[in-house]
Coordinates of C-alpha atoms in Angstrom, one line a residue:
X7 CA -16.5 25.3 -31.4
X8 CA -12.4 26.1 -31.3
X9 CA -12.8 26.0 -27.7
X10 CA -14.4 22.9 -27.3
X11 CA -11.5 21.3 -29.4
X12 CA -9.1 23.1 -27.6
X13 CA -10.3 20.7 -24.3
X14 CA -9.7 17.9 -26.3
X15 CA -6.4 18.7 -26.7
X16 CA -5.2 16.6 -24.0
X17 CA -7.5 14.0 -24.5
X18 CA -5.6 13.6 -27.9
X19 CA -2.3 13.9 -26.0
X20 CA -3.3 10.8 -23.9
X21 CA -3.9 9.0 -27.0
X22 CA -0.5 10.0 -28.4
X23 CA 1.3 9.1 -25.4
X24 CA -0.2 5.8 -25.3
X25 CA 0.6 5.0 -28.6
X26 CA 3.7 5.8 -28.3
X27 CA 4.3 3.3 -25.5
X28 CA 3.0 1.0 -27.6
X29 CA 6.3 0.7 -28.7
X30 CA 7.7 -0.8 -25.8
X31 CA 5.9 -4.0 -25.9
X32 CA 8.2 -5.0 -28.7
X33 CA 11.3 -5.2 -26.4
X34 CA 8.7 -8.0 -24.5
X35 CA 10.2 -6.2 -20.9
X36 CA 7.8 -7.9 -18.6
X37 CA 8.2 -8.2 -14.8
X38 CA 8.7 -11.7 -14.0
X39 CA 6.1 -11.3 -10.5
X40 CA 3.5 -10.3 -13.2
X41 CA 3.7 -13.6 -14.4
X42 CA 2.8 -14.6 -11.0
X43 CA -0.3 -12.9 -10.3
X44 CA -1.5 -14.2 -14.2
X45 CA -1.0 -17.6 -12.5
X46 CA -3.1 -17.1 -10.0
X47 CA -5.3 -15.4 -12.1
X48 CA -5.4 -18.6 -14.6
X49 CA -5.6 -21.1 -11.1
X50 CA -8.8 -19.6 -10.4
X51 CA -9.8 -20.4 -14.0
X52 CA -8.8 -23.4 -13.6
X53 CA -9.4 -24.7 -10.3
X54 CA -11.7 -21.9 -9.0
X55 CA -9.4 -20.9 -6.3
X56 CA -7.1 -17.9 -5.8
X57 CA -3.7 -19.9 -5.4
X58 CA -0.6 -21.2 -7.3
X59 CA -0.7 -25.1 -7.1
X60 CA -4.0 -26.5 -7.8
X61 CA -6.6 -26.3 -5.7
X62 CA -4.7 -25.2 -2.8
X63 CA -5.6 -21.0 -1.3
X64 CA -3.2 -18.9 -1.0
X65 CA -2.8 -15.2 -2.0
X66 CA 0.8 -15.4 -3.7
X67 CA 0.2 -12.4 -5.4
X68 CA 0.5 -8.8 -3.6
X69 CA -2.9 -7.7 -5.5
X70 CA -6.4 -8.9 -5.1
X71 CA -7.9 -6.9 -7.2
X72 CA -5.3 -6.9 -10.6
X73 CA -6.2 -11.2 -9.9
X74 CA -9.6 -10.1 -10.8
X75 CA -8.7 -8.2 -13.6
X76 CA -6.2 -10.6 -15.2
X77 CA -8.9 -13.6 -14.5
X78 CA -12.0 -11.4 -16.8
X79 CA -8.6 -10.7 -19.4
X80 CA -7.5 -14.3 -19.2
X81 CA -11.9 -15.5 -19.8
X82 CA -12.4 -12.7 -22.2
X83 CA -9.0 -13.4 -24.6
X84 CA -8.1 -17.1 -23.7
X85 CA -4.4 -17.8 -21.8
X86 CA -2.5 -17.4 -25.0
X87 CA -3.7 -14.0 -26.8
X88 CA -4.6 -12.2 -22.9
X89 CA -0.8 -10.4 -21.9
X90 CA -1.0 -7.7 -25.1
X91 CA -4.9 -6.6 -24.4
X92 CA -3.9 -6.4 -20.9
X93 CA -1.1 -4.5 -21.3
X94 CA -2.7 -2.1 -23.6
X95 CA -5.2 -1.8 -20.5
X96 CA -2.6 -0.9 -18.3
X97 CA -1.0 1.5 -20.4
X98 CA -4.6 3.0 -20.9
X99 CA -5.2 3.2 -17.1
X100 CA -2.2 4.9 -16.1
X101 CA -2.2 7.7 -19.2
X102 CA -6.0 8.2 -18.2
X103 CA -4.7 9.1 -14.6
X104 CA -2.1 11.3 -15.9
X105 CA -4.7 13.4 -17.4
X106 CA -6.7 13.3 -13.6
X107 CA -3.6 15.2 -12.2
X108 CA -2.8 17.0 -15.1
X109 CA -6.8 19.0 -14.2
X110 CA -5.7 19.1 -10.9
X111 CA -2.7 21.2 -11.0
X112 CA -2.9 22.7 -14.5
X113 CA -5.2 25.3 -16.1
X114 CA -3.4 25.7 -19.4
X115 CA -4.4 23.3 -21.7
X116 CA -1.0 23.1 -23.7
X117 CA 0.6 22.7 -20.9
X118 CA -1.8 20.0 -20.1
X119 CA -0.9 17.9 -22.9
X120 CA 3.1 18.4 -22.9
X121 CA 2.2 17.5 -19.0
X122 CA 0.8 14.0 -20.0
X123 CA 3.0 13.4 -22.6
X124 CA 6.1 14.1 -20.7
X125 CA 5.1 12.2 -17.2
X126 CA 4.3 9.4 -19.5
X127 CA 7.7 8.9 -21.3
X128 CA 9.4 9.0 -17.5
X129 CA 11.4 5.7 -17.0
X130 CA 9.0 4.6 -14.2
X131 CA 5.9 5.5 -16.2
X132 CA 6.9 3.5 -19.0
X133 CA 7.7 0.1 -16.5
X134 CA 4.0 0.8 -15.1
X135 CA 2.7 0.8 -18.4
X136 CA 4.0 -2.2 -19.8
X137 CA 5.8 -4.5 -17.2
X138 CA 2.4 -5.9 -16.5
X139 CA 2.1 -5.1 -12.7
X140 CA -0.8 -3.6 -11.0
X141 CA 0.7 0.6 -10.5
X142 CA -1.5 1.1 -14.1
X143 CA -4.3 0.3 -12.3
X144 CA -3.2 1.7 -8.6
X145 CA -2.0 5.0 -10.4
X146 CA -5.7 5.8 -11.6
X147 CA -7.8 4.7 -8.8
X148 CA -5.3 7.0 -6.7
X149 CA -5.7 9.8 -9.2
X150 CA -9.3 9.4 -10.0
X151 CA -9.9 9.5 -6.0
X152 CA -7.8 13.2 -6.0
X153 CA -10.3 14.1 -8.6
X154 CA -13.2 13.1 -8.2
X155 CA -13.5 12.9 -4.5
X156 CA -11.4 15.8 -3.4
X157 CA -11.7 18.0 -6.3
X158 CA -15.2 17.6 -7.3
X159 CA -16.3 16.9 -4.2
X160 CA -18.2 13.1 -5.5
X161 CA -18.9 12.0 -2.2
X162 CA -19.3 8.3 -4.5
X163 CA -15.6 8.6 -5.5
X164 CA -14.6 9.1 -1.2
X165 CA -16.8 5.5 -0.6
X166 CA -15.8 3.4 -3.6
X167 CA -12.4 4.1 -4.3
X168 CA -10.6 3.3 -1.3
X169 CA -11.9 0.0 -0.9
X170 CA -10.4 -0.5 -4.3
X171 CA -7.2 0.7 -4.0
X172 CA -6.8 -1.4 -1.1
X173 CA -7.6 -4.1 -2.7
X174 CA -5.2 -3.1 -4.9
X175 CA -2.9 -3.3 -2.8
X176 CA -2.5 -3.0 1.0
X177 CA 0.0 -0.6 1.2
X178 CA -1.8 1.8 0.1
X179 CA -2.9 2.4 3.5
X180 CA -0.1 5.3 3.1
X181 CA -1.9 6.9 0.3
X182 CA -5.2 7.2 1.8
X183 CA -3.9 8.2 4.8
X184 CA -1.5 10.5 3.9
X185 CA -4.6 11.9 2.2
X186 CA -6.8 11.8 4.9
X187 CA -4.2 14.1 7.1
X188 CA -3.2 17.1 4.7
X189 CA -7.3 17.1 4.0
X190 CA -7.8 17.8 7.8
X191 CA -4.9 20.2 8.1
X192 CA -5.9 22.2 5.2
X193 CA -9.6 22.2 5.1
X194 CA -10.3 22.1 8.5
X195 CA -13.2 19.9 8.5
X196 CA -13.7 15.7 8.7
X197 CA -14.9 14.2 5.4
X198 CA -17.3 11.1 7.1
X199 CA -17.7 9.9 3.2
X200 CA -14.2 9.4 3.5
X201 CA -13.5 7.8 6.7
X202 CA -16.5 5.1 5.9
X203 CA -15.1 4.2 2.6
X204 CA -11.8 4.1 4.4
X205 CA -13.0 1.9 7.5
X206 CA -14.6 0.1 4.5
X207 CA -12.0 -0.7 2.5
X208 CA -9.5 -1.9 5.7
X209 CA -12.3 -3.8 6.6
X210 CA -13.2 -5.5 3.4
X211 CA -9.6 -6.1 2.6
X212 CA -8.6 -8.3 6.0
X213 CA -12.4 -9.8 6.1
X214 CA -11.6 -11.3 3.0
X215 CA -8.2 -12.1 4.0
X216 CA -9.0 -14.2 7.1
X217 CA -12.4 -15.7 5.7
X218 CA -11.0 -17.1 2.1
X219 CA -7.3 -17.3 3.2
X220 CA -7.1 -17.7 7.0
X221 CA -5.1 -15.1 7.4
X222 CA -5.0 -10.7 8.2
X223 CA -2.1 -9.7 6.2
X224 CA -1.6 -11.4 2.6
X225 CA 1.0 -14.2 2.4
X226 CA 3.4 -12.2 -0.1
X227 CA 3.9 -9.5 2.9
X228 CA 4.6 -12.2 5.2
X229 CA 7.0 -14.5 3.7
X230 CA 9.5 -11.5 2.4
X231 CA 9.5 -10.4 5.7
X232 CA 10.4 -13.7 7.2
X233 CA 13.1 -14.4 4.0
X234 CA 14.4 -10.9 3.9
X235 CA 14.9 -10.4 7.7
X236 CA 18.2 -8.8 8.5
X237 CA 19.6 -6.9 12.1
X238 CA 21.8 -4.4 10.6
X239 CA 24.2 -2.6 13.1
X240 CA 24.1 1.6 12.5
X241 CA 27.4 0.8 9.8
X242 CA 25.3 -1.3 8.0
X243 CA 22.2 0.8 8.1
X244 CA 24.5 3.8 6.6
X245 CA 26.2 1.5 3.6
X246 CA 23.1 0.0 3.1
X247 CA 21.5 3.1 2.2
X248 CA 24.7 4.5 0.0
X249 CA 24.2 1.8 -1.8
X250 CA 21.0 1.6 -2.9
X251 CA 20.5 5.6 -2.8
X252 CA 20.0 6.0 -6.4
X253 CA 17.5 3.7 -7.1
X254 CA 15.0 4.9 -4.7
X255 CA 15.0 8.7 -5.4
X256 CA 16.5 8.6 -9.0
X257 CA 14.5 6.9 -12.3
X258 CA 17.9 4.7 -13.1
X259 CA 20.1 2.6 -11.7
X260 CA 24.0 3.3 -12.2
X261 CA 26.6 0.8 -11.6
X262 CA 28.5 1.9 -8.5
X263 CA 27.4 3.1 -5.1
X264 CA 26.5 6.6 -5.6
X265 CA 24.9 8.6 -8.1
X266 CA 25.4 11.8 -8.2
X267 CA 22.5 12.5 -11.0
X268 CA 20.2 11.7 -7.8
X269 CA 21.3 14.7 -5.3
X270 CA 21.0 16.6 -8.6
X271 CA 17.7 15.6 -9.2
X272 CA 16.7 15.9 -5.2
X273 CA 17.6 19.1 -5.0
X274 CA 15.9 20.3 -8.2
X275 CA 12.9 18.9 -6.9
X276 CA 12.6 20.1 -3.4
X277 CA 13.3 23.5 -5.3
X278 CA 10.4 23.5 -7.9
X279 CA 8.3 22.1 -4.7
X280 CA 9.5 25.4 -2.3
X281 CA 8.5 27.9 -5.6
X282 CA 5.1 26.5 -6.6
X283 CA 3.8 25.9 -3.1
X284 CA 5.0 30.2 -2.1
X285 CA 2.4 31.4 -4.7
X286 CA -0.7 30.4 -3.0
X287 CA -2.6 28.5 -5.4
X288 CA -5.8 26.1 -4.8
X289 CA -3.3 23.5 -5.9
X290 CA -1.5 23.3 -3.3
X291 CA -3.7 20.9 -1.3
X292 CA -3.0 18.1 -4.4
X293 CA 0.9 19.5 -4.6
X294 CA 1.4 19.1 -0.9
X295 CA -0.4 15.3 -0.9
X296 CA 1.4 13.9 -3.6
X297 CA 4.8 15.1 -2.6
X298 CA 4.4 14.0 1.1
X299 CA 3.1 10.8 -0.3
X300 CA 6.1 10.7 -2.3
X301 CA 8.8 10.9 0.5
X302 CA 6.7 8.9 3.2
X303 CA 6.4 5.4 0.9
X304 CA 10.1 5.6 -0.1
X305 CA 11.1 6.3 3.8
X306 CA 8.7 3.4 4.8
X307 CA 9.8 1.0 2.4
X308 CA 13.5 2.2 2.5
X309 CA 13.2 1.5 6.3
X310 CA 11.8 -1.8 5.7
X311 CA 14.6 -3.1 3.2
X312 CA 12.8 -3.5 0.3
X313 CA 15.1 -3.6 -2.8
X314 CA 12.1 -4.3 -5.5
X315 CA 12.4 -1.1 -7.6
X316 CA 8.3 -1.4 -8.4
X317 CA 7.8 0.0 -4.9
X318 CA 9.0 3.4 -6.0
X319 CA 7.7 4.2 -9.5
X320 CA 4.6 6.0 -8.3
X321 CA 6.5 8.1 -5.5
X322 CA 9.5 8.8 -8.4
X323 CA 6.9 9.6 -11.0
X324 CA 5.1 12.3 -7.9
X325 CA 7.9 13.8 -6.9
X326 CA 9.2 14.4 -10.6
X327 CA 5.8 17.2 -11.0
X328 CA 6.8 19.8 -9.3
X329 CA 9.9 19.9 -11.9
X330 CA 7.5 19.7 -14.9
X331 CA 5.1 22.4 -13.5
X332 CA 7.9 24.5 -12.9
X333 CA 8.9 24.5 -16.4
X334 CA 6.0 24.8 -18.4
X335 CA 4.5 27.6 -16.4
X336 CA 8.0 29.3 -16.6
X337 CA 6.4 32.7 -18.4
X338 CA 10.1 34.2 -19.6
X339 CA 12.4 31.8 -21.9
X340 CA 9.8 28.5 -21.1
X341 CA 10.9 27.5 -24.4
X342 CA 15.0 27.1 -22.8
X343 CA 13.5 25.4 -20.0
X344 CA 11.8 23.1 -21.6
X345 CA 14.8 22.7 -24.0
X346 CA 17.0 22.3 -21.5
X347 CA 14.4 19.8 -19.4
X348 CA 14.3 17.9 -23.0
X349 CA 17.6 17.3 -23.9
X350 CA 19.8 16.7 -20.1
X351 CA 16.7 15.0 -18.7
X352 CA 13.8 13.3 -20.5
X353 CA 15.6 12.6 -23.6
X354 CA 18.8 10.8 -21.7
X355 CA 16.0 8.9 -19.3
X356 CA 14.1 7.6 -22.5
X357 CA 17.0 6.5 -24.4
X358 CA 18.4 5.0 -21.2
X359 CA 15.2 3.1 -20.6
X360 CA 14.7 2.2 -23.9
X361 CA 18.3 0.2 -23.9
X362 CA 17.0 -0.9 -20.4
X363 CA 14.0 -2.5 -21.7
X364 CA 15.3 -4.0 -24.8
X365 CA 18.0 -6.1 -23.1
X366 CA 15.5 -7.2 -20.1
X367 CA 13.1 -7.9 -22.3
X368 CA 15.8 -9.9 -24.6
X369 CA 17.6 -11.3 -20.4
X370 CA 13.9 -12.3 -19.4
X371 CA 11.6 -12.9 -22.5
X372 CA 13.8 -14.8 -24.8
X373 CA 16.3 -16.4 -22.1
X374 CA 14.2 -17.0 -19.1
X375 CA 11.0 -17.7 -20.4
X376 CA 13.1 -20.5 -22.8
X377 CA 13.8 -22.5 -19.5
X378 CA 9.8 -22.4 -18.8
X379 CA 9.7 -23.8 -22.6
X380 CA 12.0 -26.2 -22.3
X381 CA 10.1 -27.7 -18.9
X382 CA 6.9 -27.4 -20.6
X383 CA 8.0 -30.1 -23.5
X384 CA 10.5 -31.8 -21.3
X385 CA 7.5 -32.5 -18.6
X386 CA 4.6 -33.7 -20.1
X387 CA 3.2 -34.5 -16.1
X388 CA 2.2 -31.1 -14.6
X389 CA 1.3 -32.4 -10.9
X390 CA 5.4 -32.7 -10.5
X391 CA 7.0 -29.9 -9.0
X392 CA 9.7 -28.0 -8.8
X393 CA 12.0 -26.2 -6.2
X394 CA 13.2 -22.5 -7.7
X395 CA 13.5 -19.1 -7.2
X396 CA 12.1 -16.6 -8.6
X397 CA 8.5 -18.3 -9.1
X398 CA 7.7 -15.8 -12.9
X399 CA 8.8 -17.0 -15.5
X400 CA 9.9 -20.8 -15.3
X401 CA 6.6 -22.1 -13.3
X402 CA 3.9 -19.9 -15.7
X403 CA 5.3 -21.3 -18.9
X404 CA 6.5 -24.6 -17.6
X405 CA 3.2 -25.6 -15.8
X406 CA 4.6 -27.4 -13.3
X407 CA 3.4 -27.1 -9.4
X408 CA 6.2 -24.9 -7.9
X409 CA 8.0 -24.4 -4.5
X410 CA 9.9 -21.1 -4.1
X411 CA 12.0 -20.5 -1.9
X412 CA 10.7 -17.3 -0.4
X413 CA 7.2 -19.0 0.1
X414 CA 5.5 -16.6 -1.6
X415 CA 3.2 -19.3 -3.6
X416 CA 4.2 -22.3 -1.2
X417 CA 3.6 -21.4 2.0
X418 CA 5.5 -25.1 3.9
X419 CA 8.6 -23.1 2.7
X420 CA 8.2 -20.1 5.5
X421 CA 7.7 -23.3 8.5
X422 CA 10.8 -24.8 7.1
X423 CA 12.5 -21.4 7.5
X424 CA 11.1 -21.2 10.9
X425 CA 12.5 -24.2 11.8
X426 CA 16.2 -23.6 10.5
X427 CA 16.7 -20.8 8.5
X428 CA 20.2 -21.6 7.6
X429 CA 19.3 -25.3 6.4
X430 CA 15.6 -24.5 4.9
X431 CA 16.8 -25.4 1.4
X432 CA 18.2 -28.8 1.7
X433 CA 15.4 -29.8 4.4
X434 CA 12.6 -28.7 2.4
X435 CA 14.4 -30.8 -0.7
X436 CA 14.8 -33.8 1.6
X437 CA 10.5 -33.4 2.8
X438 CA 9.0 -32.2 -0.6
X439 CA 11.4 -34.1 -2.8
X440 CA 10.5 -32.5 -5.6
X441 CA 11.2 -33.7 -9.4
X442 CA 13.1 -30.5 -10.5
X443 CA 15.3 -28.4 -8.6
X444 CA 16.5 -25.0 -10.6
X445 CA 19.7 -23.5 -8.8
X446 CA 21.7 -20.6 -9.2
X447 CA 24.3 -22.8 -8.1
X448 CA 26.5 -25.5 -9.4
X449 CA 24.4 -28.0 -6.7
X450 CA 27.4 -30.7 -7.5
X451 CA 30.0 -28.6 -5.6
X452 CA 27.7 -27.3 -2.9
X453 CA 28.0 -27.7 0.7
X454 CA 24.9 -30.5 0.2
X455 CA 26.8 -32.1 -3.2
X456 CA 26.7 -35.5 -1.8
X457 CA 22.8 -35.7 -1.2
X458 CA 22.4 -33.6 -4.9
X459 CA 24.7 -36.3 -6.5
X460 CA 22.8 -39.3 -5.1
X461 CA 19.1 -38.3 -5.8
X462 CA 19.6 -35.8 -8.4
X463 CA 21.3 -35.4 -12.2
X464 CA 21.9 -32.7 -14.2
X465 CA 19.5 -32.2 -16.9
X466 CA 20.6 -28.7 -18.8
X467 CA 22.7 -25.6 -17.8
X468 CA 21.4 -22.5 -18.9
X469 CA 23.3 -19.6 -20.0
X470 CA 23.1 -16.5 -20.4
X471 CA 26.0 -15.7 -22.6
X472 CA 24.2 -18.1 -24.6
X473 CA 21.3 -15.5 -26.0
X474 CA 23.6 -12.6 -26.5
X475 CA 23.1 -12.9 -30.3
X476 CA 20.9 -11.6 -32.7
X477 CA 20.9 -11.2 -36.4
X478 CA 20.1 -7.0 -35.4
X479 CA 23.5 -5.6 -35.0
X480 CA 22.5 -3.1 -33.0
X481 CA 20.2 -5.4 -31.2
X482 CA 23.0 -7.4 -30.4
X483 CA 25.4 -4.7 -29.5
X484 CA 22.9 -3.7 -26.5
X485 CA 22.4 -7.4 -25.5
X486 CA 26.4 -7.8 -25.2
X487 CA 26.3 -3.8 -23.4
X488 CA 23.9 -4.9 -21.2
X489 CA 23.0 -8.4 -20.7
X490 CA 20.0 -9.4 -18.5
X491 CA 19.8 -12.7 -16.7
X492 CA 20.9 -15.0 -14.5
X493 CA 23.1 -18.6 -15.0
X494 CA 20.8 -21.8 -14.3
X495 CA 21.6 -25.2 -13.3
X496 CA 18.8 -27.7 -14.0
X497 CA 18.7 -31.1 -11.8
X498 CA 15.8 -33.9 -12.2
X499 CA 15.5 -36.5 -9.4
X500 CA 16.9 -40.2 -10.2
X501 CA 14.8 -42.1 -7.8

């Protein structure tokens, strides 16, 4: 009897961890593209279509599947109570994979437990958990497929689950195959389960793609590529990199070009990696996937250009084990390790993203999502539209029809830019004319003032300096330390 509730132990360690993240949905941190995808979500619910604008298709949202998901949350809970439930889902998803790797590469059950516990309070565990994007869902599918499908050997786990982490999202293409490779090279035999529910899942994924959207590759990919094209000379390549070193390889982001926590961290990792992998262990074949995994998506992505920190909070939280297996299988003065672990590492990192997620949550709940409010009252007529960027926050809560200017939920945007890149934003306000244009920018003292000031007034400014305040001292101390936003200029058409 002890020893069965000895295995529960980390089964009552995911439920600890998850409560305590709990506590993070009260800074309201959410990611504003989540609040894209739950438009979509709430389209189809609408209008019965997977799009942004009505009844027009078109997959704005990098995730087919989390759609799905968000659609059953948005029928089950109605479009007012659904963000907390599915959050709390999230959070549950993610916690439950922990515990999949934790079997994998553990045998101790304590250490099974401080495991889970520990990779959940990680910066990048936390933003999975409650930001609303898709990685809760993408992090157990991925884990669930290491253990069920290569640990157990469920030749149902090799079928189903790669269709659905691609249809989680396309990029994973890396996982699976990265997957698929180190399985070859170190069990010297082809899984066909595999390969079919890999051919399956590609398949599947671009069928549906070209036969509901009329196109192979979903519109999200297609439209950053197009808006974020640069040609970088070598100079550029290397100052490009300095720059944005940290917050691919390290869980924070520091003001300044360099972080020095990061080479600190690299190092430590590549040397808890080098001591587990010399002592032979069945484990290896998982230690070896994850930390490949981990290098090849933040060298693809990093190669690609692509800033959006979300990319890299599975591959930060993978290549962050080795550190924690290190520790708690340290048999002579564990208890320093993990003390030292504790107080220069974890505990810094969860106070850091704790501040973090308050002021977001304070720069992007209570600012951003105001301008949505505002919009929402302001505009009773929800066929107008208007012209922004980003397309979270303002166009969920606003209800109006929305033009981007990425494209990502308007595709006419990406011909415009096509056309003449330079001059896509005025041309596309000259075509569309859109009621409500949402700048950045003081439009009035732009290079295109003149047409602004003769179709267009100013309605509001918006300010972040402006929600900086709170009757929390300390509250407001971390808004004024860190304040989260952007200024906003809104114009209505006059004519």
């Amino acid at each position: 009897m002890a020893e069965i509730k000895n295995h529960r132990i980390p089964v009552y360690a995911v439920l600890v961890t998850i409560l305590f993240k709990l506590l993070f949905l009260l800074t309201h941190y959410i990611q504003e593209d989540a609040f894209i995808t739950w438009r979509v979500a709430q389209n189809l619910l609408d209008y019965g279509v997977i799009g942004f604008n009505g009844a027009e298709k078109i997959s704005a949202s990098t995730t087919h599947l989390y759609v799905f998901v968000s659609y059953f949350f948005n029928l089950i809970f109605g479009k007012e109570n659904f963000i907390e439930p599915l959050l709390i889902f999230n959070s549950i998803l993610f916690t439950i994979g922990s515990l999949f790797l934790s079997n994998l590469l553990l045998k101790n059950i304590w250490h099974k437990a401080l495991f889970i516990f520990l990779i959940g309070i990680l910066p990048p565990a936390i933003k999975i958990s409650i930001l609303g994007m898709e990685y809760g869902i993408l992090f157990f599918l991925e884990m669930m497929l290491l253990f069920y499908g290569f640990n157990k050997g469920k030749k149902w786990a090799l079928i189903i689950l790669p269709p659905l982490i691609l249809f989680t999202r396309i990029d994973t293409i890396i996982f699976l195959g990265v997957v698929f490779i180190v399985d070859i090279l170190w069990n010297k035999k082809i899984r066909w389960s595999y390969i079919f529910g890999g051919i399956f899942g590609v398949g599947a994924v671009l069928a549906f793609n070209w036969f509901y959207f009329g196109e192979v590759i979903n519109n999200t990919i297609a439209a950053k590529k197009l808006a974020y094209d640069k040609s970088f000379t070598l100079e550029q390549n290397l100052k490009y990199f300095i720059q944005n070193f940290g917050n691919f390889w390290g869980m924070l982001k520091l003001p300044g070009n360099f972080n020095p926590l990061t080479v600190i961290l690299l190092i430590f990792e590549w040397l808890c990696f080098t001591y587990l992998i010399r002592q032979k262990q069945k484990r290896n074949f998982f230690l070896w996937i994850i930390f490949i995994f981990g290098w090849v998506k933040q060298l693809v992505f990093l190669s690609q250009k692509s800033l959006f920190d979300w990319y890299y909070w599975v591959p930060q939280i993978l290549l962050f084990v080795p550190v924690l297996l290190f520790v708690l299988e340290q048999k002579e003065k564990r208890n320093l390790w993990l003390f030292l672990l504790l107080l220069f590492y974890i505990i810094p990192m969860l106070a850091f993203q704790t501040v973090h997620s308050i002021a977001t949550g304070n720069g992007e709940w209570n600012y951003r999502r105001t301008i949505g409010l505002f919009l929402n009252s302001y505009e009773k007529d929800k066929d107008q539209w208007i012209f922004l960027e980003p397309a979270g926050y303002v166009p969920y809560f606003s209800g109006l029809k929305t033009i981007d200017e990425v494209g990502l939920v308007d595709e006419k945007v990406q011909d415009e830019i096509k056309k003449d890149k330079k001059n896509f934003w005025i041309n596309t306000v000259k075509k569309r004319r859109p009621k409500y244009l949402l700048s950045y920018n003081d439009l009035f003292t732009s290079e295109n003032a003149e047409f602004i000031k003769l179709h267009y007034k100013l309605v509001k400014e918006f300010r972040v300096k402006d929600h900086l305040k709170s009757s929390n001292k300390i509250l407001e101390k971390i808004y004024i330390l860190k304040p989260s936003g952007s200024d906003y200029n809104l114009y209505e058409r006059i004519d």
